Coordinates of N, CA and C in Angstrom, one line a residue:
M1087 N 0.5 -1.5 0.3 CA -0.1 0.2 0.0 C 1.1 1.3 -0.4
T1088 N 0.7 2.1 -1.4 CA 1.8 2.7 -1.1 C 0.9 4.3 -0.4
A1089 N 2.1 4.9 -0.2 CA 1.6 6.4 0.2 C 0.4 7.2 -0.4
A1090 N 1.5 7.4 -1.8 CA 0.5 8.3 -2.8 C -0.7 7.5 -3.6
A1091 N -0.9 5.7 -3.2 CA -2.3 5.7 -3.6 C -3.7 5.8 -2.4
V1092 N -3.1 6.2 -1.5 CA -4.0 6.2 0.0 C -4.3 7.9 -0.4
G1093 N -3.7 8.8 -0.6 CA -3.8 10.3 -1.2 C -4.3 9.9 -1.7
L1094 N -4.3 10.0 -2.7 CA -5.4 9.5 -4.0 C -7.2 9.4 -3.2
E1095 N -7.2 8.0 -2.2 CA -8.5 7.6 -2.2 C -8.1 8.7 -0.6
T1096 N -8.5 8.6 -0.6 CA -8.4 9.8 0.6 C -9.3 10.7 0.3
V1097 N -8.5 12.2 -0.3 CA -9.2 12.6 -0.3 C -10.6 13.1 -1.2
E1098 N -10.3 11.8 -2.2 CA -12.0 11.8 -1.8 C -12.8 11.4 -1.0
A1099 N -12.7 10.5 -0.5 CA -13.5 9.9 1.0 C -13.4 11.4 1.5
E1100 N -12.6 12.7 2.0 CA -12.6 13.0 2.3 C -13.6 14.1 1.9
A1101 N -13.6 14.8 1.0 CA -14.7 15.3 -0.4 C -16.2 15.0 0.0
V1102 N -16.8 13.9 0.1 CA -18.0 12.8 -0.5 C -18.2 12.9 1.3
A1103 N -17.5 12.8 2.1 CA -18.5 13.0 3.5 C -18.4 14.6 3.6
D1104 N -17.7 15.6 3.8 CA -18.1 16.8 4.1 C -18.9 16.8 3.0
A1105 N -19.5 16.7 2.1 CA -20.5 17.0 1.2 C -21.4 17.1 1.8
F1106 N -21.4 15.4 2.1 CA -22.7 14.6 2.6 C -23.1 14.7 3.8
G1107 N -22.6 15.3 4.5 CA -22.6 15.8 5.7 C -23.4 15.1 7.1
P1108 N -24.5 15.3 7.6 CA -24.8 14.0 8.4 C -25.4 12.9 7.1
D1109 N -25.0 12.8 6.4 CA -25.9 11.9 5.7 C -24.7 10.7 5.7
A1110 N -23.4 11.6 5.9 CA -22.7 10.6 6.1 C -22.0 9.9 7.6
Q1111 N -21.9 7.9 7.1 CA -21.9 7.7 8.1 C -20.0 7.1 8.1
R1112 N -19.5 7.0 9.2 CA -18.0 6.9 9.2 C -17.4 5.8 10.3
A1113 N -16.4 4.9 9.8 CA -15.4 5.0 10.6 C -14.5 4.0 10.3
G1114 N -13.3 4.9 11.2 CA -11.8 5.0 10.5 C -11.7 5.8 9.3
G1115 N -11.3 4.9 8.4 CA -11.1 5.8 6.7 C -12.3 5.5 6.2
V1116 N -13.0 4.8 6.7 CA -14.2 3.9 5.8 C -15.7 4.7 5.9
V1117 N -15.8 5.9 5.0 CA -16.9 6.6 4.3 C -17.8 6.0 3.8
C1118 N -19.2 5.7 4.4 CA -20.4 5.1 3.9 C -21.2 6.6 3.1
A1119 N -21.7 7.2 1.9 CA -22.7 7.6 2.2 C -23.7 7.8 1.7
L1120 N -25.1 7.9 2.2 CA -26.4 7.2 2.5 C -27.6 8.3 2.5
R1121 N -27.9 7.8 0.7 CA -29.1 8.4 0.9 C -30.5 7.9 0.8
A1122 N -31.1 7.2 1.7 CA -32.2 6.4 1.6 C -33.2 6.4 0.6
D1123 N -33.2 7.7 0.6 CA -35.0 8.5 -0.1 C -34.3 8.2 -1.7
I1124 N -33.2 8.5 -2.2 CA -32.9 7.8 -3.0 C -32.1 6.8 -3.6
D1125 N -32.5 6.6 -4.7 CA -32.2 4.7 -5.5 C -31.7 5.2 -6.2
E1126 N -30.4 4.7 -5.9 CA -29.2 5.8 -6.7 C -28.1 4.6 -7.0
I1127 N -27.4 3.9 -7.1 CA -26.0 3.2 -6.5 C -24.9 3.8 -6.1
Y1128 N -24.9 4.7 -7.4 CA -23.4 5.7 -7.2 C -23.5 6.5 -6.3
I1129 N -24.5 7.5 -5.6 CA -24.9 7.7 -4.5 C -24.1 7.3 -3.3
N1130 N -25.2 6.0 -2.8 CA -25.6 5.4 -2.2 C -23.8 5.0 -2.1
R1131 N -22.8 4.7 -2.0 CA -21.6 4.5 -2.2 C -20.6 4.1 -1.1
V1132 N -19.7 3.5 -0.7 CA -18.5 3.3 0.4 C -17.3 3.8 -0.5
L1133 N -16.7 4.6 0.7 CA -15.2 4.9 0.2 C -13.9 5.1 1.5
G1134 N -12.9 4.2 1.1 CA -11.8 4.3 1.6 C -11.7 2.4 2.4
L1135 N -13.3 1.6 2.0 CA -12.5 -0.2 2.6 C -11.2 0.1 2.5
G1136 N -10.3 -0.6 3.2 CA -9.4 -1.7 3.2 C -8.0 -0.1 2.5
V1137 N -8.2 0.9 2.6 CA -7.2 1.5 2.5 C -6.2 2.7 3.7
A1138 N -7.1 2.9 4.9 CA -5.7 3.3 5.3 C -5.8 2.0 6.9
A1139 N -6.8 0.9 6.4 CA -5.7 0.2 7.2 C -6.5 -1.0 6.8
P1140 N -6.7 -2.0 6.8 CA -7.2 -3.8 6.3 C -8.6 -4.0 6.9
A1141 N -8.9 -4.0 5.9 CA -10.4 -4.2 6.3 C -11.0 -5.6 6.8
T1142 N -12.0 -5.4 7.5 CA -12.0 -6.3 9.0 C -13.4 -6.5 8.5
D1143 N -14.3 -8.3 8.7 CA -15.5 -8.0 8.8 C -15.6 -7.9 9.2
G1144 N -15.8 -6.9 10.9 CA -16.6 -6.4 11.5 C -16.7 -4.9 10.7
E1145 N -16.0 -4.3 9.5 CA -16.1 -3.6 8.9 C -17.7 -3.4 8.0
L1146 N -17.6 -5.1 7.8 CA -18.4 -5.5 6.0 C -19.7 -5.3 7.0
D1147 N -19.9 -5.8 8.2 CA -21.1 -5.8 9.0 C -21.9 -4.7 9.7
W1148 N -20.2 -3.7 9.6 CA -21.1 -2.2 9.8 C -21.9 -1.4 8.7
I1149 N -21.0 -1.8 7.7 CA -21.7 -1.3 6.0 C -22.8 -2.1 6.4
A1150 N -23.0 -3.4 5.9 CA -24.6 -3.9 5.7 C -25.8 -3.6 6.8
D1151 N -24.5 -3.3 8.1 CA -26.4 -2.2 9.0 C -26.5 -1.0 8.9
T1152 N -25.6 -0.3 7.8 CA -25.7 1.0 8.0 C -26.3 1.1 6.5
Y1153 N -26.7 0.7 5.4 CA -27.4 0.7 4.4 C -28.1 0.1 4.5
G1154 N -28.6 -1.8 5.2 CA -29.7 -2.2 5.2 C -30.4 -2.6 3.9
S1155 N -31.6 -2.1 3.4 CA -31.7 -2.5 2.1 C -31.2 -1.7 1.0
V1156 N -31.2 -1.1 1.5 CA -30.6 0.0 0.3 C -29.4 -0.6 -1.0
R1157 N -30.1 -0.4 -1.4 CA -28.5 -1.0 -3.0 C -27.8 -0.5 -2.9
H1158 N -26.0 -0.3 -2.5 CA -25.2 0.5 -2.8 C -23.6 -0.2 -3.2
T1159 N -22.9 0.7 -4.4 CA -21.7 0.6 -4.4 C -20.4 0.9 -3.2
V1160 N -19.5 -0.1 -3.4 CA -18.1 -0.2 -2.7 C -17.5 0.1 -3.9
A1161 N -16.5 1.1 -3.8 CA -15.1 1.3 -4.1 C -14.1 0.3 -4.0
V1162 N -13.5 -0.2 -4.7 CA -12.1 -1.1 -3.6 C -10.6 -0.6 -4.9
A1163 N -10.5 0.2 -4.5 CA -8.8 1.0 -4.7 C -7.8 -0.6 -4.5
P1164 N -7.0 -0.6 -6.1 CA -6.0 -1.6 -5.7 C -5.3 -1.3 -4.7
C1165 N -5.1 0.0 -3.6 CA -4.1 -0.3 -2.6 C -4.8 -1.1 -1.8
A1166 N -6.6 -1.4 -1.8 CA -6.4 -2.6 -0.5 C -6.3 -3.1 -0.2
Q1167 N -6.9 -3.6 1.2 CA -6.4 -4.9 1.6 C -7.1 -5.1 2.8
P1168 N -7.3 -6.4 3.2 CA -6.2 -7.2 2.4 C -6.9 -7.7 0.7
D1169 N -7.6 -8.7 0.5 CA -7.9 -9.5 -0.5 C -9.5 -8.6 -0.8
V1170 N -9.9 -7.0 -1.1 CA -11.5 -6.9 -0.8 C -12.3 -7.3 -1.2
A1171 N -11.9 -7.5 -2.6 CA -12.6 -7.7 -3.6 C -13.3 -9.3 -3.6
A1172 N -11.9 -10.4 -2.8 CA -12.9 -11.3 -2.4 C -14.1 -11.2 -1.5
M1173 N -13.0 -10.6 -0.4 CA -14.9 -10.6 0.7 C -15.7 -9.8 0.4
L1174 N -15.5 -8.9 -0.2 CA -16.8 -8.7 -0.8 C -17.9 -9.7 -1.9
R1175 N -17.0 -10.4 -2.5 CA -18.1 -11.3 -3.3 C -18.3 -12.9 -2.7
D1176 N -17.7 -12.9 -1.2 CA -18.0 -14.1 -0.4 C -19.8 -13.0 0.1
R1177 N -20.1 -12.0 -0.1 CA -21.4 -11.7 1.0 C -22.1 -11.3 0.2
G1178 N -21.5 -11.2 -1.4 CA -23.0 -11.3 -2.1 C -22.5 -10.3 -3.8
Y1179 N -21.9 -9.9 -3.1 CA -21.6 -8.5 -4.2 C -21.1 -8.7 -5.4
E1180 N -21.9 -8.1 -6.2 CA -21.0 -8.6 -8.2 C -20.6 -7.1 -8.7
P1181 N -19.4 -7.6 -9.5 CA -18.4 -6.4 -9.7 C -19.3 -5.6 -10.9
G1182 N -19.4 -3.8 -11.0 CA -20.1 -3.1 -11.9 C -19.3 -2.6 -12.5
Y1183 N -19.7 -1.1 -12.9 CA -19.3 -0.2 -13.7 C -18.4 0.7 -13.4
A1184 N -16.6 -0.6 -14.2 CA -15.8 1.1 -12.6 C -15.2 2.3 -12.7
W1185 N -15.2 2.6 -12.4 CA -14.1 4.2 -12.3 C -12.9 4.0 -12.9
V1186 N -11.9 5.3 -13.4 CA -11.0 5.3 -13.1 C -10.1 6.5 -12.4
K1187 N -9.4 6.2 -11.6 CA -8.7 7.2 -10.7 C -7.6 8.2 -11.8
F1188 N -8.1 9.7 -11.7 CA -7.4 9.8 -12.6 C -6.0 11.0 -11.8
Q1189 N -4.8 11.8 -11.8 CA -3.9 12.6 -11.3 C -3.3 13.6 -11.9
R1190 N -2.9 14.9 -12.1 CA -2.4 16.1 -12.5 C -1.2 16.3 -11.5
S1191 N -0.5 17.3 -11.7 CA 0.3 18.4 -10.8 C -0.7 19.2 -10.2
A1192 N -0.6 20.3 -9.3 CA -0.9 21.8 -9.8 C -0.4 22.6 -10.1
A1193 N 1.0 22.0 -10.2 CA 2.0 23.3 -10.5 C 1.9 23.6 -11.6
V1194 N 1.1 22.7 -12.7 CA 1.2 23.2 -14.9 C -0.5 23.5 -14.7
P1195 N -0.4 25.1 -15.1 CA -1.9 25.6 -15.4 C -2.2 25.2 -17.0
F1196 N -3.6 25.3 -17.1 CA -4.1 24.3 -17.9 C -5.3 26.1 -18.7
E1197 N -4.9 26.4 -19.9 CA -5.6 27.5 -20.1 C -6.6 27.1 -22.0
P1198 N -7.5 26.3 -21.5 CA -8.3 26.4 -22.4 C -8.8 27.7 -23.7
A1199 N -10.0 27.3 -24.7 CA -10.5 28.2 -25.4 C -11.6 27.9 -25.5
S1200 N -12.3 28.9 -24.8 CA -14.0 29.3 -24.7 C -14.4 30.6 -25.1
D1201 N -15.5 30.7 -25.2 CA -16.3 31.5 -25.1 C -17.6 32.1 -24.9
L1202 N -17.2 30.9 -22.6 CA -18.0 30.6 -21.6 C -16.9 31.1 -20.7
R1203 N -17.3 31.7 -19.9 CA -16.7 31.7 -18.6 C -16.8 31.8 -17.2
A1204 N -15.8 31.9 -16.2 CA -16.2 30.6 -15.4 C -16.4 31.7 -14.2
E1205 N -16.9 31.7 -13.1 CA -17.0 32.4 -11.8 C -17.4 31.6 -10.7
R1206 N -16.6 32.0 -10.3 CA -16.5 31.9 -8.6 C -17.9 31.4 -7.6
I1207 N -18.4 30.8 -7.3 CA -19.6 31.0 -6.7 C -19.9 31.7 -5.5
G1208 N -20.8 31.6 -4.5 CA -20.7 31.4 -3.0 C -22.4 31.3 -2.8
S1209 N -23.0 30.8 -1.8 CA -24.5 30.9 -0.9 C -25.4 31.7 -1.8
E1210 N -25.4 33.4 -2.2 CA -26.2 33.6 -3.1 C -26.2 32.9 -4.0
R1211 N -26.1 32.5 -5.6 CA -26.1 31.6 -6.2 C -26.5 29.7 -5.9
S1212 N -26.3 29.4 -4.5 CA -26.6 27.8 -4.4 C -28.0 27.1 -5.0
E1213 N -29.2 28.0 -5.4 CA -29.8 27.5 -6.8 C -29.3 27.1 -7.8
Q1214 N -28.9 28.5 -8.3 CA -28.4 28.1 -10.1 C -27.4 27.2 -9.7
Y1215 N -26.5 26.7 -8.9 CA -25.7 25.8 -8.3 C -26.5 24.6 -8.7
V1216 N -27.6 24.0 -8.2 CA -27.6 23.2 -8.1 C -29.1 22.8 -9.1
A1217 N -29.8 23.9 -9.8 CA -30.6 23.7 -10.6 C -29.0 22.9 -12.4
V1218 N -28.4 23.5 -12.3 CA -27.3 23.3 -13.2 C -26.8 21.6 -12.5
L1219 N -26.9 21.8 -11.6 CA -26.4 20.3 -11.5 C -27.0 18.9 -11.7
A1220 N -29.0 19.5 -12.0 CA -29.4 18.4 -11.5 C -29.6 18.0 -12.8
A1221 N -30.2 19.3 -13.8 CA -30.4 19.1 -15.1 C -29.3 18.0 -15.7
G1222 N -28.0 19.1 -15.7 CA -26.8 18.2 -16.0 C -26.7 16.9 -16.6
F1223 N -26.3 16.3 -14.7 CA -26.6 15.0 -14.1 C -27.8 14.2 -15.2
G1224 N -29.1 14.4 -14.7 CA -29.8 14.3 -15.1 C -31.0 13.4 -13.2
L1225 N -30.8 14.4 -12.4 CA -30.7 13.5 -11.3 C -32.3 13.8 -10.9
V1226 N -32.8 13.4 -9.9 CA -34.0 13.9 -9.4 C -33.7 15.2 -8.6
P1227 N -34.8 15.9 -8.1 CA -33.7 17.6 -7.4 C -33.7 16.7 -6.6
E1228 N -34.2 16.0 -5.7 CA -33.5 15.8 -4.1 C -32.3 15.4 -4.2
A1229 N -31.8 15.0 -5.3 CA -29.8 14.4 -5.8 C -29.0 15.2 -5.4
A1230 N -29.5 16.5 -5.9 CA -28.2 17.9 -6.5 C -29.3 18.7 -5.6
A1231 N -30.2 18.6 -5.0 CA -30.4 19.8 -3.5 C -29.2 19.6 -2.1
M1232 N -29.1 18.2 -2.3 CA -28.2 18.2 -0.9 C -26.7 18.5 -1.2
L1233 N -27.0 19.2 -2.4 CA -24.8 19.8 -2.7 C -25.2 21.5 -2.4
G1234 N -26.2 22.0 -2.3 CA -26.8 23.4 -2.2 C -26.3 24.0 -1.1
W1235 N -25.8 23.4 -0.5 CA -25.1 23.8 0.8 C -23.1 24.0 0.6
L1236 N -23.4 23.5 -0.6 CA -21.6 23.5 -0.8 C -21.5 24.5 -1.6
P1237 N -21.9 25.6 -2.1 CA -21.1 26.8 -2.6 C -20.9 28.1 -1.0
G1238 N -19.0 28.3 -1.0 CA -19.0 29.2 0.0 C -19.2 28.5 2.1
R1239 N -19.0 26.4 1.5 CA -18.4 26.7 2.8 C -17.2 26.1 2.3
P1240 N -16.0 26.3 3.8 CA -14.7 25.9 4.1 C -14.2 24.3 3.2
G1241 N -13.0 24.8 2.7 CA -13.2 24.4 2.1 C -13.5 23.7 0.6
W1242 N -13.9 24.4 0.3 CA -15.1 23.8 -1.5 C -14.5 25.6 -2.7
G1243 N -14.4 25.2 -3.3 CA -15.1 25.8 -4.4 C -15.7 25.4 -5.5
C1244 N -17.1 26.2 -5.5 CA -17.6 25.8 -6.5 C -17.5 26.6 -7.2
Y1245 N -18.4 26.5 -9.0 CA -17.8 27.7 -9.7 C -19.0 27.5 -11.1
L1246 N -19.4 28.0 -11.2 CA -20.7 28.1 -12.7 C -19.9 28.7 -13.8
A1247 N -20.3 28.0 -15.0 CA -19.3 28.7 -16.4 C -20.7 29.2 -16.6
Y1248 N -20.5 30.5 -17.3 CA -21.3 31.1 -17.9 C -21.3 31.8 -19.5
A1249 N -22.7 31.6 -20.4 CA -23.1 31.9 -21.5 C -24.2 33.8 -21.8
G1250 N -23.3 34.3 -21.7 CA -23.9 35.4 -21.2 C -23.9 35.5 -19.8
D1251 N -25.4 35.8 -19.6 CA -25.5 35.7 -18.2 C -26.6 34.2 -17.5
L1252 N -26.3 33.6 -18.6 CA -26.8 32.5 -18.4 C -25.8 31.6 -17.7
P1253 N -26.4 30.5 -16.6 CA -25.2 29.7 -16.3 C -25.4 28.3 -17.0
V1254 N -24.8 28.0 -17.7 CA -25.1 26.5 -18.9 C -23.7 25.3 -17.7
A1255 N -22.5 25.0 -17.2 CA -22.1 24.2 -16.4 C -21.8 24.3 -15.1
G1256 N -21.3 23.5 -14.1 CA -21.3 23.6 -13.3 C -19.9 22.6 -12.4
A1257 N -19.6 22.9 -11.2 CA -18.5 21.7 -10.8 C -17.6 22.5 -9.6
A1258 N -16.7 21.3 -9.1 CA -16.5 22.1 -7.5 C -15.2 21.5 -7.4
V1259 N -14.6 22.1 -6.4 CA -13.0 21.3 -5.8 C -12.9 22.1 -4.6
F1260 N -12.0 20.6 -4.3 CA -12.3 20.3 -2.6 C -11.1 19.9 -2.1
I1261 N -10.4 21.0 -1.4 CA -9.0 20.5 -1.2 C -8.8 20.3 0.3
H1262 N -7.8 19.4 0.5 CA -7.4 18.7 1.5 C -5.9 18.2 1.5
G1263 N -5.1 19.1 2.8 CA -4.4 19.4 3.1 C -3.5 19.2 1.0
E1264 N -2.2 18.5 0.5 CA -1.6 18.4 -0.1 C -2.4 18.1 -1.4
H1265 N -3.1 17.7 -1.6 CA -4.3 17.4 -2.4 C -5.7 17.5 -3.5
A1266 N -5.6 17.7 -4.2 CA -7.9 18.5 -4.2 C -8.1 18.1 -4.9
W1267 N -9.4 17.9 -5.3 CA -9.7 16.6 -5.4 C -11.4 17.7 -6.1
L1268 N -11.2 16.7 -7.7 CA -12.4 17.5 -8.6 C -13.9 16.7 -8.5
G1269 N -14.5 17.6 -8.9 CA -16.0 16.6 -9.0 C -17.1 17.8 -8.8
Q1270 N -18.2 17.0 -8.9 CA -19.9 17.7 -9.3 C -19.8 18.5 -10.5
A1271 N -19.6 18.2 -12.2 CA -19.1 18.1 -13.1 C -19.7 18.4 -13.9
A1272 N -21.0 19.2 -14.7 CA -22.1 19.1 -15.5 C -22.3 19.9 -16.1
T1273 N -22.9 20.3 -16.8 CA -23.3 20.9 -17.8 C -24.8 20.7 -18.8
L1274 N -25.5 21.6 -19.2 CA -26.8 21.5 -19.8 C -26.2 20.3 -21.0
P1275 N -27.7 20.1 -20.9 CA -27.7 19.3 -22.4 C -26.6 20.3 -23.6
E1276 N -27.7 21.5 -23.7 CA -27.9 21.4 -24.7 C -26.9 23.0 -25.2
H1277 N -26.0 22.7 -24.1 CA -24.6 23.9 -23.9 C -23.2 22.8 -24.3
R1278 N -23.8 21.5 -24.3 CA -22.3 21.3 -24.0 C -21.5 21.2 -25.6
R1279 N -20.1 20.7 -26.0 CA -18.7 20.7 -26.6 C -18.6 22.2 -26.6
R1280 N -19.0 23.4 -25.9 CA -18.5 24.8 -25.9 C -17.5 24.7 -25.2
G1281 N -17.2 24.1 -24.5 CA -16.2 24.1 -23.6 C -15.7 24.4 -21.7
G1282 N -17.1 24.2 -22.2 CA -17.9 24.6 -20.3 C -16.9 24.2 -19.3
Q1283 N -16.8 22.9 -19.7 CA -16.2 22.0 -18.1 C -14.6 22.8 -18.3
S1284 N -14.1 22.3 -19.2 CA -12.8 23.1 -19.6 C -12.6 24.6 -19.0
V1285 N -13.2 25.2 -19.3 CA -12.8 26.9 -18.3 C -13.6 26.1 -17.0
L1286 N -14.4 25.9 -16.7 CA -14.1 25.3 -15.2 C -13.3 24.4 -14.5
M1287 N -12.9 23.7 -15.5 CA -11.2 23.0 -15.1 C -10.5 23.4 -14.8
A1288 N -9.8 24.5 -15.7 CA -9.4 25.7 -16.0 C -8.9 26.4 -14.0
A1289 N -9.9 27.0 -14.1 CA -10.4 27.4 -12.5 C -10.2 26.6 -11.0
R1290 N -10.5 25.8 -11.8 CA -10.7 24.8 -11.0 C -9.0 24.2 -10.0
I1291 N -8.0 24.3 -11.2 CA -6.5 23.9 -11.2 C -6.1 25.4 -10.6
A1292 N -6.0 26.0 -11.0 CA -5.7 27.7 -10.5 C -6.2 27.8 -9.0
E1293 N -7.5 27.3 -8.8 CA -7.9 27.3 -7.4 C -6.6 26.2 -7.0
A1294 N -7.1 25.0 -6.5 CA -5.9 24.1 -6.2 C -4.4 25.0 -6.4
R1295 N -4.2 25.1 -7.0 CA -2.7 25.5 -6.9 C -2.2 26.5 -6.0
A1296 N -3.6 27.9 -6.1 CA -3.7 28.6 -4.8 C -3.6 28.6 -3.1
G1297 N -4.2 27.3 -3.4 CA -4.3 26.3 -2.0 C -4.0 25.9 -1.3
G1298 N -2.5 25.4 -2.4 CA -1.3 25.1 -1.9 C -1.5 23.4 -1.9
A1299 N -2.3 23.1 -3.0 CA -1.8 22.0 -2.7 C -0.7 21.2 -4.1
A1300 N -0.5 20.4 -4.3 CA 0.4 19.6 -5.4 C -0.4 18.8 -6.4
V1301 N -1.7 18.2 -6.3 CA -1.4 17.0 -7.3 C -3.4 16.9 -6.5
I1302 N -3.8 16.8 -7.3 CA -5.1 17.4 -8.1 C -5.8 16.0 -8.7
V1303 N -6.8 15.4 -8.1 CA -7.2 13.6 -8.7 C -8.8 14.3 -8.4
T1304 N -9.1 13.0 -9.4 CA -10.4 13.1 -9.9 C -10.8 11.7 -10.1
E1305 N -12.3 11.7 -10.9 CA -12.2 10.0 -11.1 C -13.4 10.3 -12.4
T1306 N -13.5 9.3 -13.6 CA -14.0 9.3 -14.3 C -14.8 7.5 -14.4
G1307 N -15.8 7.8 -15.2 CA -16.1 5.8 -15.8 C -15.2 5.4 -16.7
E1308 N -14.9 3.8 -17.0 CA -14.2 3.5 -17.6 C -14.5 3.6 -18.9
H1309 N -13.5 3.7 -20.1 CA -13.8 4.0 -21.2 C -14.3 2.6 -21.1
A1310 N -15.3 2.5 -21.9 CA -15.5 1.6 -22.8 C -16.7 1.5 -23.6
D1311 N -16.8 0.7 -24.9 CA -17.5 0.4 -25.3 C -19.6 1.1 -25.2
G1312 N -19.6 1.4 -25.9 CA -20.9 1.9 -25.5 C -21.4 3.0 -24.5
R1313 N -20.6 3.2 -23.8 CA -20.3 4.6 -23.4 C -19.9 5.7 -23.2
P1314 N -20.9 6.5 -23.1 CA -19.5 7.6 -23.2 C -18.5 8.5 -22.8
A1315 N -17.7 8.9 -23.6 CA -16.1 9.3 -23.1 C -15.8 10.5 -23.1
H1316 N -16.9 11.7 -23.5 CA -16.3 12.5 -23.1 C -15.4 13.5 -21.9
S1317 N -16.2 13.3 -20.7 CA -15.7 13.3 -19.5 C -14.1 12.5 -19.3
Y1318 N -13.1 11.0 -19.8 CA -12.8 10.9 -20.2 C -11.0 11.9 -20.9
R1319 N -11.9 12.1 -22.3 CA -11.3 12.8 -23.1 C -10.8 14.2 -22.7
N1320 N -11.7 15.4 -22.0 CA -11.5 16.7 -21.5 C -10.6 16.2 -20.4
L1321 N -10.4 15.3 -19.2 CA -9.3 15.6 -19.0 C -7.9 14.7 -19.4
L1322 N -7.8 14.2 -20.4 CA -6.9 14.0 -20.7 C -6.1 14.8 -21.4
R1323 N -6.8 16.2 -22.3 CA -6.9 17.4 -22.7 C -6.5 18.4 -21.7
A1324 N -6.5 18.2 -20.6 CA -6.1 19.4 -18.9 C -5.3 18.4 -18.2
G1325 N -4.3 17.7 -19.1 CA -3.4 17.4 -18.3 C -3.2 16.6 -17.3
F1326 N -4.4 15.7 -17.6 CA -5.1 14.4 -16.6 C -4.1 13.1 -16.9
E1327 N -4.0 12.1 -16.1 CA -3.3 10.9 -16.6 C -4.2 10.2 -15.8
P1328 N -4.7 8.4 -15.8 CA -5.0 7.8 -14.9 C -3.9 7.4 -14.2
A1329 N -4.8 7.1 -13.5 CA -3.4 6.6 -12.3 C -3.5 5.4 -11.8
Y1330 N -4.8 4.6 -12.4 CA -5.4 2.9 -11.9 C -7.2 3.4 -12.2
V1331 N -7.4 1.8 -12.7 CA -8.5 1.7 -13.0 C -9.3 1.0 -10.8
R1332 N -10.7 1.7 -11.1 CA -11.3 0.9 -9.1 C -12.8 0.7 -9.7
P1333 N -12.3 -0.6 -9.3 CA -13.8 -1.6 -9.9 C -15.0 -1.3 -8.7
N1334 N -16.3 -0.9 -8.9 CA -16.7 -0.7 -7.9 C -17.8 -2.0 -7.8
Y1335 N -18.0 -2.9 -7.0 CA -18.8 -4.1 -6.1 C -20.1 -3.4 -6.4
V1336 N -21.9 -4.3 -6.3 CA -22.5 -3.6 -6.0 C -23.1 -4.6 -5.2
S1337 N -23.9 -4.2 -4.3 CA -24.3 -5.2 -3.3 C -25.3 -6.0 -3.8
P1338 N -26.0 -7.2 -3.6 CA -27.1 -7.5 -4.1 C -27.9 -7.1 -3.6
I1339 N -29.0 -7.6 -4.6 CA -30.3 -7.6 -4.1 C -30.8 -8.1 -3.4
G1340 N -32.0 -7.9 -2.8 CA -33.1 -8.0 -1.1 C -33.0 -7.2 -0.3
D1341 N -33.2 -7.9 1.2 CA -33.7 -6.9 2.5 C -32.3 -6.7 2.9
A1342 N -31.1 -7.1 2.7 CA -30.3 -6.4 3.3 C -28.8 -7.4 3.3
V1343 N -27.5 -7.4 2.6 CA -26.8 -7.3 3.1 C -26.1 -8.6 3.8
A1344 N -26.1 -9.9 3.2 CA -25.5 -10.6 4.2 C -23.9 -10.3 5.0

């Protein structure tokens, strides 16, 4: 287990725990993001299992008790110990759609061309931020509304990209020590392919650098036939490099995980 890999996983877990607030349950370095009212396995997800310390059967029991009948995913980082994937399979979990962890240096700026502009926002524009994320991700309003408290929150930089006075894309950066995590990147469908995420990427990279981060981290879905690859290509253009593929294990259908 390398310190570098642990850092890449830890900053994401910290960001998700902070974003979910009281809807996140923690045990050591393991974070359970739980919204029982939202039926979405990639919102209800577990991060950090086996990363800071070897996973135990007791932790798996705690995860089962935390989620009950709520289906969820467990991210399995390559640095996780011991054989976390085998432990999950023994309890009925099955491999789902994997994500790719990306990283880049914060020292190198990114200067894309676009007719859109990025603006850092505070709580006064939370409603705009939530509306863009909901429409961009195709989320139910409740799923996006839970992020409305992040603009202006310490540790977070939330941004909107504007076409004139119209907000058309949104994204956030979370800084934790020497790492910065990028997430919540969504664009209105009718305004895609205009460079909105590129200008938001540039702004967040600049904030990460100004905030003292050395490494910037993010994730997107694994490049696979039949799945959109826009986010994957955007990250490569912005100077990110794939660090590793991280499987997601999906809990079994039933009243509870065994």
